[in-house]
PDB file of C-alpha atoms in Angstrom:
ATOM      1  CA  UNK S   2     143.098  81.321 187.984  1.00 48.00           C
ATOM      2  CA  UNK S   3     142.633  80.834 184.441  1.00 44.00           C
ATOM      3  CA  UNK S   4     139.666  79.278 182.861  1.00 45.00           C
ATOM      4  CA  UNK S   5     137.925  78.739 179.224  1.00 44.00           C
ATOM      5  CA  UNK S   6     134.771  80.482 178.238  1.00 42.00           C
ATOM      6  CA  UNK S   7     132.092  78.081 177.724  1.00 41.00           C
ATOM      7  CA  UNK S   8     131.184  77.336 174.210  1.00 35.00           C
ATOM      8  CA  UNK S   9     127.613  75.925 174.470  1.00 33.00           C
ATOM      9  CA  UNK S  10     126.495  74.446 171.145  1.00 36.00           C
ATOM     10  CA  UNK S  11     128.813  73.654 167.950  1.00 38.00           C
ATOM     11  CA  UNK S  12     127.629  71.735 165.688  1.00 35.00           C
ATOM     12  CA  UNK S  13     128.735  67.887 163.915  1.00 31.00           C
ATOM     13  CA  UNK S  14     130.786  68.683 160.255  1.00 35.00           C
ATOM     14  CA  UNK S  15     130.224  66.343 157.680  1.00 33.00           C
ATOM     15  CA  UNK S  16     131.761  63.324 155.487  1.00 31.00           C
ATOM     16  CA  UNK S  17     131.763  62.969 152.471  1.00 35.00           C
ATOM     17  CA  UNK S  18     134.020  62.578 149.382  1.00 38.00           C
ATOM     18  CA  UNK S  19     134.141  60.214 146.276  1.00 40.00           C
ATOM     19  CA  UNK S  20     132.625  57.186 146.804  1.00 43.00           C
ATOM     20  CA  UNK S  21     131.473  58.417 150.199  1.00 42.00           C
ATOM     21  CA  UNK S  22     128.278  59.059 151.971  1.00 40.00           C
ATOM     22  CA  UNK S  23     127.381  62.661 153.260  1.00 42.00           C
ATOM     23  CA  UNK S  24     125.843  62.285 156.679  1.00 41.00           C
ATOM     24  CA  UNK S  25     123.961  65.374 158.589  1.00 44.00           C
ATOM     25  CA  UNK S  26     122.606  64.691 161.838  1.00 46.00           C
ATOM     26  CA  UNK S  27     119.050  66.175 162.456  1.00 47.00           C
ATOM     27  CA  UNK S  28     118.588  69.766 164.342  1.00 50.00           C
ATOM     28  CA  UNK S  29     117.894  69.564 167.745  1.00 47.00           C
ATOM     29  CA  UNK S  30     113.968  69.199 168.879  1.00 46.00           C
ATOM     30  CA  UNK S  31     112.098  72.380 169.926  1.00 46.00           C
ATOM     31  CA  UNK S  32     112.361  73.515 173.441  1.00 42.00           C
ATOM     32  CA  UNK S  33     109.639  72.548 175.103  1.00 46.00           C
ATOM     33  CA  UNK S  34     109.483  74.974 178.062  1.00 42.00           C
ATOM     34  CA  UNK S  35     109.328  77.408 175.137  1.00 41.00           C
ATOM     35  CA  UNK S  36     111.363  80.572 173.736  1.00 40.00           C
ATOM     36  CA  UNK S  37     114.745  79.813 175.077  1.00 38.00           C
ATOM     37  CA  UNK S  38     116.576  83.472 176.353  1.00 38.00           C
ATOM     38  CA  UNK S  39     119.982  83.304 175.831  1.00 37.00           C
ATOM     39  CA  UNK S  40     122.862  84.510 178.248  1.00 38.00           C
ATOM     40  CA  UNK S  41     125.894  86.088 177.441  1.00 38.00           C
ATOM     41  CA  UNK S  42     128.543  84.221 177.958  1.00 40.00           C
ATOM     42  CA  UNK S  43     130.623  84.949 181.067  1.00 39.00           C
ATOM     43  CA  UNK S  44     134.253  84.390 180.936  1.00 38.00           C
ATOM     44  CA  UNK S  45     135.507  81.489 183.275  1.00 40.00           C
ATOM     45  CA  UNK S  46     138.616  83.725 184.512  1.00 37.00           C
ATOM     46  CA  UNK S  47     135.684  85.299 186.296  1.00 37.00           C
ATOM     47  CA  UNK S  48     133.306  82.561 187.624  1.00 37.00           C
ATOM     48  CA  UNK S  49     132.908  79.241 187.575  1.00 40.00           C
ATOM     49  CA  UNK S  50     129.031  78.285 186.933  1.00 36.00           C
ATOM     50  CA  UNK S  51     128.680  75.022 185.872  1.00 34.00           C
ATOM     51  CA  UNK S  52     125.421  72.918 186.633  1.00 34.00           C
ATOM     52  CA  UNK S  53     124.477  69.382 185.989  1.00 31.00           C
ATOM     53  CA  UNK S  54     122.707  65.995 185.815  1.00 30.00           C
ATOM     54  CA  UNK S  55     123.702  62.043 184.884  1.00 31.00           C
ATOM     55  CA  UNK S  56     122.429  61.588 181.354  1.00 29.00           C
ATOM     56  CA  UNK S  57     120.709  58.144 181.384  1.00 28.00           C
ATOM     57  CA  UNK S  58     120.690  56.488 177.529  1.00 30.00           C
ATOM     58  CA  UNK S  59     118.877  53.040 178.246  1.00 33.00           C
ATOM     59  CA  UNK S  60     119.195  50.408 175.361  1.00 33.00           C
ATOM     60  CA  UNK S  61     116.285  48.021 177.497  1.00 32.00           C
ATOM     61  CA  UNK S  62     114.311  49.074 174.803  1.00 36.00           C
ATOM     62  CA  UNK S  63     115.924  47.620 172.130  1.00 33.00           C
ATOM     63  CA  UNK S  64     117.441  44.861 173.841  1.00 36.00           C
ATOM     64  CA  UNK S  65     113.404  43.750 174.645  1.00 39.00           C
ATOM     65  CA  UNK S  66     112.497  44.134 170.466  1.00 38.00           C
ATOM     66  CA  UNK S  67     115.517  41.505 169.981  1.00 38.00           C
ATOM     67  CA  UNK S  68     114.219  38.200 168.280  1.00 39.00           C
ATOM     68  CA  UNK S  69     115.606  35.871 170.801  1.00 39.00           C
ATOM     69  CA  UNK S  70     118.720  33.811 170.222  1.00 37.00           C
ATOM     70  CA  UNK S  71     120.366  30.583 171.659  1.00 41.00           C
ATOM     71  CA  UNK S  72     122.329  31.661 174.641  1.00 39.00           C
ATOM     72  CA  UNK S  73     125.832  31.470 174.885  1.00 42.00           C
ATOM     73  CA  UNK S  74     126.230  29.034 178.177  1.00 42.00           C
ATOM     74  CA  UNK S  75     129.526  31.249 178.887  1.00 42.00           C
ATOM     75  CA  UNK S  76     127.777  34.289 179.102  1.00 40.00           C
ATOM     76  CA  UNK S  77     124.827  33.053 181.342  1.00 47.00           C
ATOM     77  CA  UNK S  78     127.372  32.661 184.142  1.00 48.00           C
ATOM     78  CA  UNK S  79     126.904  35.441 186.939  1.00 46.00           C
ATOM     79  CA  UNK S  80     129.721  37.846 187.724  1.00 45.00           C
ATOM     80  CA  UNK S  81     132.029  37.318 189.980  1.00 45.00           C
ATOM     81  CA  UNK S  82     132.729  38.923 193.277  1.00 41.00           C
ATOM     82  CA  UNK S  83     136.051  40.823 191.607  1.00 42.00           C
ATOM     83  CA  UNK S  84     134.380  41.196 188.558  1.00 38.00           C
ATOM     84  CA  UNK S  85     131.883  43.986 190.206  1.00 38.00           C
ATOM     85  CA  UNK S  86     134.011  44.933 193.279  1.00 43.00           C
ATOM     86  CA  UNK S  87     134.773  48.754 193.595  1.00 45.00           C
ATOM     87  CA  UNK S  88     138.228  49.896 192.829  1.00 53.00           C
ATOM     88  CA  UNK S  89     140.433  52.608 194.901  1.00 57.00           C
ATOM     89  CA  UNK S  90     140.983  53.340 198.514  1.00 59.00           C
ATOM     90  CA  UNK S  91     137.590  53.932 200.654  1.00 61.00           C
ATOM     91  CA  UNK S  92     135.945  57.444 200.328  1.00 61.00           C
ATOM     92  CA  UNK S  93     136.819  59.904 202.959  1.00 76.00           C
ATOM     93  CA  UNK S  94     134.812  60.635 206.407  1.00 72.00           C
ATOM     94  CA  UNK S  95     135.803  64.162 207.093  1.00 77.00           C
ATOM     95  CA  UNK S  96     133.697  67.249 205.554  1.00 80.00           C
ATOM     96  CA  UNK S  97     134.641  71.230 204.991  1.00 76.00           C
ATOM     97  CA  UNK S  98     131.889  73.282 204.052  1.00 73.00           C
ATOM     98  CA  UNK S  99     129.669  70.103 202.741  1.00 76.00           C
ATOM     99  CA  UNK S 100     132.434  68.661 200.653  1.00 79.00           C
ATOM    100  CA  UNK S 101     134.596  66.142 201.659  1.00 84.00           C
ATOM    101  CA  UNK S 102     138.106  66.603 203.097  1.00 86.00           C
ATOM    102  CA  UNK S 103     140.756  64.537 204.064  1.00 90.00           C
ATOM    103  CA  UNK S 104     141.843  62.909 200.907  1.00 93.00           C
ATOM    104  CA  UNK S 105     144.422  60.168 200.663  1.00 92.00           C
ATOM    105  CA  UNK S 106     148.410  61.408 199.637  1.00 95.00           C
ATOM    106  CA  UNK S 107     148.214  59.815 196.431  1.00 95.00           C
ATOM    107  CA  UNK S 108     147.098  59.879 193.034  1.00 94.00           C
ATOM    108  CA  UNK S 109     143.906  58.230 194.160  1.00 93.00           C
ATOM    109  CA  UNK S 110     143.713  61.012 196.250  1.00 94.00           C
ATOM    110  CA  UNK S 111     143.796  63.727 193.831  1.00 96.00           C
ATOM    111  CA  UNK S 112     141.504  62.021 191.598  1.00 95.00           C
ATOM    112  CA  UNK S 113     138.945  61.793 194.527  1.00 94.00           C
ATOM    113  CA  UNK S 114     139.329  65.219 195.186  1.00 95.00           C
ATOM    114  CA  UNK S 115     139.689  67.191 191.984  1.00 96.00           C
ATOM    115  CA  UNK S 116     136.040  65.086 191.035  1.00 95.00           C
ATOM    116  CA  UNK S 117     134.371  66.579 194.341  1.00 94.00           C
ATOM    117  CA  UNK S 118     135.948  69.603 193.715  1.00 96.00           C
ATOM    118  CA  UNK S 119     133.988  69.914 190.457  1.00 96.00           C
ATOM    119  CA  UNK S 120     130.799  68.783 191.791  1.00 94.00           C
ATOM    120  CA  UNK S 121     130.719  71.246 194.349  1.00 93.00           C
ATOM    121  CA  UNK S 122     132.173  74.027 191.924  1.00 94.00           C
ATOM    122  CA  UNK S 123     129.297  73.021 189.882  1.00 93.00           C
ATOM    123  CA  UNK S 124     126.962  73.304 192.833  1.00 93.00           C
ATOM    124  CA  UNK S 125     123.837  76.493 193.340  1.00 92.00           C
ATOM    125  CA  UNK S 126     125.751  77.103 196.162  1.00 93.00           C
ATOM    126  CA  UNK S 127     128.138  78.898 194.490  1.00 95.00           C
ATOM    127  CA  UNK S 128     125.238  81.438 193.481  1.00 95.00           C
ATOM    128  CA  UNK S 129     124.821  83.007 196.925  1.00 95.00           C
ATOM    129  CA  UNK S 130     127.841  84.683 198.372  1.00 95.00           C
ATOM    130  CA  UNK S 131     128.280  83.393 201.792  1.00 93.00           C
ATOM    131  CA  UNK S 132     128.298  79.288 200.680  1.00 94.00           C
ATOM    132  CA  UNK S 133     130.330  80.297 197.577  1.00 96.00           C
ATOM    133  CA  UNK S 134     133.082  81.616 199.921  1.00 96.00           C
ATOM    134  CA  UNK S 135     132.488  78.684 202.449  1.00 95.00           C
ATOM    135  CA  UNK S 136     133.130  76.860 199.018  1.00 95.00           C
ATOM    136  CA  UNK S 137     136.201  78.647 197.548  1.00 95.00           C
ATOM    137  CA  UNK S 138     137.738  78.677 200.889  1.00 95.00           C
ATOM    138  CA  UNK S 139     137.313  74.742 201.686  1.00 94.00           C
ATOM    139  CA  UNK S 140     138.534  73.910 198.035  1.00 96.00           C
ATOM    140  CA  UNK S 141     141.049  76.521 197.000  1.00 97.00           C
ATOM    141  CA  UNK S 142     144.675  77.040 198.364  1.00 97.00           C
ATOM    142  CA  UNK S 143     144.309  79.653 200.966  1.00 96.00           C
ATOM    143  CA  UNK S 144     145.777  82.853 198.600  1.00 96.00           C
ATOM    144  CA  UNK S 145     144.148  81.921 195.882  1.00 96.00           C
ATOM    145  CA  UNK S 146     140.851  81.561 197.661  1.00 96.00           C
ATOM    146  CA  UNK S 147     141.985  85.016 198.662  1.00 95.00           C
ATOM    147  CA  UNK S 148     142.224  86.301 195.592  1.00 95.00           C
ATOM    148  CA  UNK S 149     139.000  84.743 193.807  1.00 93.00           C
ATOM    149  CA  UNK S 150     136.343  86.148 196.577  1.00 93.00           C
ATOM    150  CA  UNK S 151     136.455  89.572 195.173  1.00 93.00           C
ATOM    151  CA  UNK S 152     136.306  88.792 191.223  1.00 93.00           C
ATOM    152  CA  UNK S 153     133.830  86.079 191.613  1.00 92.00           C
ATOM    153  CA  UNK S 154     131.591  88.641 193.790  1.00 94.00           C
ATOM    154  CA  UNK S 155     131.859  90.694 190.840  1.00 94.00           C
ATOM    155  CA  UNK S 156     130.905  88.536 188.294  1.00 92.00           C
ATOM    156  CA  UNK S 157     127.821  86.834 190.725  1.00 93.00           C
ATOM    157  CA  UNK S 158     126.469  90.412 190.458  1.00 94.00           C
ATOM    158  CA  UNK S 159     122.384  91.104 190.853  1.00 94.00           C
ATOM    159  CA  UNK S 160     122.695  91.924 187.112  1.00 94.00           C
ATOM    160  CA  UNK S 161     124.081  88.304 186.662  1.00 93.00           C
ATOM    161  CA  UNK S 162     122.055  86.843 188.536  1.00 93.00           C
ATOM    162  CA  UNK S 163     118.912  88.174 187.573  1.00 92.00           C
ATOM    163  CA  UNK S 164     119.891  87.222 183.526  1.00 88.00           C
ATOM    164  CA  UNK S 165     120.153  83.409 185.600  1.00 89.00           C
ATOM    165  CA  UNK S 166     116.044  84.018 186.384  1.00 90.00           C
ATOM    166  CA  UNK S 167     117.527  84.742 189.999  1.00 93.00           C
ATOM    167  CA  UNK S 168     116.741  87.126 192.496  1.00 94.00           C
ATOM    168  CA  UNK S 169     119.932  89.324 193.968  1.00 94.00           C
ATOM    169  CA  UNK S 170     120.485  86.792 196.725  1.00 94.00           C
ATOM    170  CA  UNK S 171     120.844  83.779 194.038  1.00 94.00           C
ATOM    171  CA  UNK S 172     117.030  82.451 194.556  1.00 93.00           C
ATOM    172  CA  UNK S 173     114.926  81.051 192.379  1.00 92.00           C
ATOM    173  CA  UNK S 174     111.461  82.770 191.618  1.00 90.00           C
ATOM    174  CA  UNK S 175     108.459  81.155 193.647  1.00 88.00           C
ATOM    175  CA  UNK S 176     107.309  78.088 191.506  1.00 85.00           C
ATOM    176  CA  UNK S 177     110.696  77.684 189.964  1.00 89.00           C
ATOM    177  CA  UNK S 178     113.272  75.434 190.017  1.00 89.00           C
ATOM    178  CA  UNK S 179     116.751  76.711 189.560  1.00 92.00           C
ATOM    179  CA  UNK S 180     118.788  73.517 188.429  1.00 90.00           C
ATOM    180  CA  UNK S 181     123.007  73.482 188.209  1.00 92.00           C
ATOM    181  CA  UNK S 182     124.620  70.025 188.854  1.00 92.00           C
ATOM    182  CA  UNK S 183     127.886  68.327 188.169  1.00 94.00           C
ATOM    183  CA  UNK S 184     128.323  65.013 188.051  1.00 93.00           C
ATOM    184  CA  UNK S 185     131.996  63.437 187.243  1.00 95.00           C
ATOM    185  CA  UNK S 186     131.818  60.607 184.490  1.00 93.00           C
ATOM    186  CA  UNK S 187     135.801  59.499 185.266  1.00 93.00           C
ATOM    187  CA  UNK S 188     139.121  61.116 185.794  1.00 94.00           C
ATOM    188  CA  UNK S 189     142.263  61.180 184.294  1.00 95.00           C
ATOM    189  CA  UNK S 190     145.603  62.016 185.523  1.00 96.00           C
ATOM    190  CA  UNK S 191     147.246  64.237 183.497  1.00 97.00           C
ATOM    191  CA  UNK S 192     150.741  64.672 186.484  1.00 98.00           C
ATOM    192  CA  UNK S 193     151.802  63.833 189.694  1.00 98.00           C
ATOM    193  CA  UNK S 194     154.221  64.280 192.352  1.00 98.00           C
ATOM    194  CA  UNK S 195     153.986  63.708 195.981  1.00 97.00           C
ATOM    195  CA  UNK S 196     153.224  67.898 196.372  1.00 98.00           C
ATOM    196  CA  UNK S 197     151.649  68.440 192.981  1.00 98.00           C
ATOM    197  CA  UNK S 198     148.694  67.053 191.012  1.00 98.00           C
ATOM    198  CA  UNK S 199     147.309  67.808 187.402  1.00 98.00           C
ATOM    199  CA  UNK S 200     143.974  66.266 187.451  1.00 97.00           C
ATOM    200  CA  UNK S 201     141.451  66.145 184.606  1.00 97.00           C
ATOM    201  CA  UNK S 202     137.332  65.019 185.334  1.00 97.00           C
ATOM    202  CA  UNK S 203     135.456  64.354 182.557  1.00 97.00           C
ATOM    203  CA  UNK S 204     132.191  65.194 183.486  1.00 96.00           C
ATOM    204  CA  UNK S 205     128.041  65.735 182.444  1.00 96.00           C
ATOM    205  CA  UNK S 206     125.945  68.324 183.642  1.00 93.00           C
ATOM    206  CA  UNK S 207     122.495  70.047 183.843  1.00 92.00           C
ATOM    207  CA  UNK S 208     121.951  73.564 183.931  1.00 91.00           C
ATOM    208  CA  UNK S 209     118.789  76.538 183.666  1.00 91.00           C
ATOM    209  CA  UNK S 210     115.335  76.977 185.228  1.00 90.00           C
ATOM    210  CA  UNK S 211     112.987  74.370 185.502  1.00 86.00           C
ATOM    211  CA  UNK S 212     109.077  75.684 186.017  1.00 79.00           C
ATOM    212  CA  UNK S 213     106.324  76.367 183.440  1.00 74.00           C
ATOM    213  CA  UNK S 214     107.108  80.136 183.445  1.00 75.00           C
ATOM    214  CA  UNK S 215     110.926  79.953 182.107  1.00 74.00           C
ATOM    215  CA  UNK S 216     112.716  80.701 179.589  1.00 73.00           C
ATOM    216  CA  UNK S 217     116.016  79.080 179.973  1.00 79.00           C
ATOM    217  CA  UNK S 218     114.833  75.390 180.418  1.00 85.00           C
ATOM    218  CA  UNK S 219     117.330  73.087 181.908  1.00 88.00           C
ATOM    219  CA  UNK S 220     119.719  71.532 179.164  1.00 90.00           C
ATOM    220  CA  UNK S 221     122.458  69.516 179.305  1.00 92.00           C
ATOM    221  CA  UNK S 222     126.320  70.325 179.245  1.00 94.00           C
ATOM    222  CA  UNK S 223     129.427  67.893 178.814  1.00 96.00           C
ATOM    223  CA  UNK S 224     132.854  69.029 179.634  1.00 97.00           C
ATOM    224  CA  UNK S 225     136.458  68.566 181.119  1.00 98.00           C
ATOM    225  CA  UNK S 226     137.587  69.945 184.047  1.00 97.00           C
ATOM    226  CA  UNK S 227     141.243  70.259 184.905  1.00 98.00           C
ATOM    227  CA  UNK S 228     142.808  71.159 188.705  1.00 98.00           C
ATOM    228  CA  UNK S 229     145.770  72.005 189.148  1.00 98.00           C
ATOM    229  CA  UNK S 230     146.440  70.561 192.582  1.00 98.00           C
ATOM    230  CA  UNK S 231     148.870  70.909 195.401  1.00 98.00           C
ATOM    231  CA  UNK S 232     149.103  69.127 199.094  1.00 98.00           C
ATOM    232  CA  UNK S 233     148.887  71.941 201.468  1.00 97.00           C
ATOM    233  CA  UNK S 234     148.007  71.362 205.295  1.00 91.00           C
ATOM    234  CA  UNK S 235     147.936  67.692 205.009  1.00 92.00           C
ATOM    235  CA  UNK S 236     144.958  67.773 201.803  1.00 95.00           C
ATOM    236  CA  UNK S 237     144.477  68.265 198.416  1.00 97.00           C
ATOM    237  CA  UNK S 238     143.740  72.157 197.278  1.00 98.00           C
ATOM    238  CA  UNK S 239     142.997  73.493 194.142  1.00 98.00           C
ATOM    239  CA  UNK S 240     146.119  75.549 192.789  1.00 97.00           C
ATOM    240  CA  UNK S 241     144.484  76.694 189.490  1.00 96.00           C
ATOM    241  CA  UNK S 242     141.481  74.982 186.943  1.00 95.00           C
ATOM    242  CA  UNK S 243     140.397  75.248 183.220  1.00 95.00           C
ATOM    243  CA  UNK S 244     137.833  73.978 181.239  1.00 95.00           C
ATOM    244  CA  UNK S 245     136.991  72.750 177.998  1.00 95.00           C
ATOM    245  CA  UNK S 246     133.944  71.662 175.875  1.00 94.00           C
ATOM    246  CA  UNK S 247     133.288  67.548 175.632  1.00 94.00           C
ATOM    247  CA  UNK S 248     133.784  65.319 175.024  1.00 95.00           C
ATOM    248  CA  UNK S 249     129.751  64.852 174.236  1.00 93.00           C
ATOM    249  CA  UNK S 250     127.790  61.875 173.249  1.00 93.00           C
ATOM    250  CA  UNK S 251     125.257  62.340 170.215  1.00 91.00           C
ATOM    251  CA  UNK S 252     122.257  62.579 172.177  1.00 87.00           C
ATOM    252  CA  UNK S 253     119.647  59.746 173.289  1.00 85.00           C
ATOM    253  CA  UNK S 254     116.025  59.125 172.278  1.00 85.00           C
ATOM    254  CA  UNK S 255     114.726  59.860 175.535  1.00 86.00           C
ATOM    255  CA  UNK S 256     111.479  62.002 175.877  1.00 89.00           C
ATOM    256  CA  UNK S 257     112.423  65.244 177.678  1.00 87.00           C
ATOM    257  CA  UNK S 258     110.632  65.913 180.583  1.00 87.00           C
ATOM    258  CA  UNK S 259     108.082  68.256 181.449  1.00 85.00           C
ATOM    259  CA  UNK S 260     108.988  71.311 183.402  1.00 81.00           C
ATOM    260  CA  UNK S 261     107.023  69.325 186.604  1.00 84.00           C
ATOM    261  CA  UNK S 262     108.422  66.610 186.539  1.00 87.00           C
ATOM    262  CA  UNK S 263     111.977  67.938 186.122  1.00 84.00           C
ATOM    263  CA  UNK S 264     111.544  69.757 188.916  1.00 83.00           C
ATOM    264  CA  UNK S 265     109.975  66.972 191.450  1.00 86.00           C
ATOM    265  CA  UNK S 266     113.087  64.985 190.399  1.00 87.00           C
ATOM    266  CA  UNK S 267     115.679  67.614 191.209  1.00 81.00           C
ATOM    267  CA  UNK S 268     113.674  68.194 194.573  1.00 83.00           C
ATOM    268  CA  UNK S 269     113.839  64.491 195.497  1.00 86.00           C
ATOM    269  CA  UNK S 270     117.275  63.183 193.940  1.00 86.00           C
ATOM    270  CA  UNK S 271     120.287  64.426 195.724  1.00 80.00           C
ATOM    271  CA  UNK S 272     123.322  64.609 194.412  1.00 78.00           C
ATOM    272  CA  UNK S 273     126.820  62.958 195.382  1.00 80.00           C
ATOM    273  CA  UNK S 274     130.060  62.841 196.851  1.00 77.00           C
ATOM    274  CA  UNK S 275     132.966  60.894 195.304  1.00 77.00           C
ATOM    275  CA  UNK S 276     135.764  58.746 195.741  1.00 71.00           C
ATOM    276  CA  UNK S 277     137.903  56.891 193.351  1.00 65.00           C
TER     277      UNK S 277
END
């Protein structure tokens, strides 16, 4: 496997030229768990940590200060049954390890599965040994799955871990809230043949250590992920992946949270499982 390091930050570059306006966005608000500790950056031919949550951006707001306008009586019209009716073939019923299995032979298929594939990739599970091998063994072809046990062990070391705010086992301190999600905003298919898929999910994420004693609060991560799939033993396995930053949206004007109430809402939200 080959994968991009992770490139968290970057900044926007700026216009300007004759008869032009030079924009700068503003910085980025203070943290507000406090002094951020930064981690070295772990090389993705290594591991595969990847956290996150949906990033909600509600325009209610503004749509509420709107002066109100004569209605258009086209657009008062409710939708119609088509109009909001799910696309693709029905999600799957069989599961491997928590994730699901048994995807369809077809490029709705791969789509479905490379986008679980992330989310559990993305998953704390993969920070404790025996559900990250459950994990690489359910997702992966069976030699590469092989072959990634022993480098990921390595890189998931105590030393690792701890730099995470994580005990050797991949647990959270008590009264803390260790927080890695992935959650797939759409897919794109890059290939495909009846025996081989190239499969890119776009996808948001949330990542760090939610509690009032951390210093690596929970922040938010865009990114692509790409499998490289092939149909082996009647599903979907992952042949090979890389990432890549973005693409990001400029971020909203919601209030972050508090350190409480991110954690309540990781606690009582669970996550997904997809199908196209």
């Amino acid at each position: 496997m080959s994968n991009d390091d992770d490139q968290y930050g970057g900044g926007y570059g700026e216009v300007g030229g004759t008869g032009q306006t030079r924009t700068r966005l503003p910085d980025p608000p203070a943290d507000p768990y406090g002094p951020v500790r930064r981690t070295p950056r772990t090389s993705r031919s290594l591991i595969t940590v990847v956290g996150v949550v949906v990033l909600l951006i509600a325009a209610i707001a503004f749509a509420n200060s709107a002066p109100d306008t004569p209605s258009d009586p086209a657009s008062d019209k409710p939708p119609t049954d088509s109009s909001t009716a799910a696309t693709g073939a029905n999600p799957v019923t069989g599961k491997s390890a928590g994730i699901p299995k048994g995807f369809a032979h077809d490029e709705q298929g791969a789509q479905s599965a490379a986008a679980n594939f992330a989310v559990a990739l993305g998953s704390d599970g993969m920070f404790k040994k025996s559900s990250r091998h459950a994990l690489v063994e359910a997702i992966f072809a069976p030699d590469v799955a092989a072959r990634a046990k022993a480098p990921q062990d390595e890189a998931y070391s105590a030393d690792f871990l701890a730099k995470m705010g994580l005990d050797a086992n991949g647990n959270a301190p008590q009264g803390s809230t260790f927080v890695t999600r992935t959650v797939p905003i759409g897919t794109r298919v890059e290939s495909y043949t009846p025996t081989r898929a190239k499969i890119a999910v776009w996808y948001t994420g949330l990542i760090g250590m939610s509690g009032t004693k951390s210093t690596d609060p929970v922040r938010t991560l865009w990114g692509t992920w790409t499998f490289e799939l092939g149909w082996i033993g009647e599903d979907w396995k992952v042949i090979d992946e890389t990432q890549q930053d973005g693409p990001a949206p400029v971020p909203g004007d919601v209030p972050v949270s508090t350190s409480d109430d991110m954690s309540k809402a990781i606690k009582e939200f669970g996550g997904f499982t997809y199908a196209r």
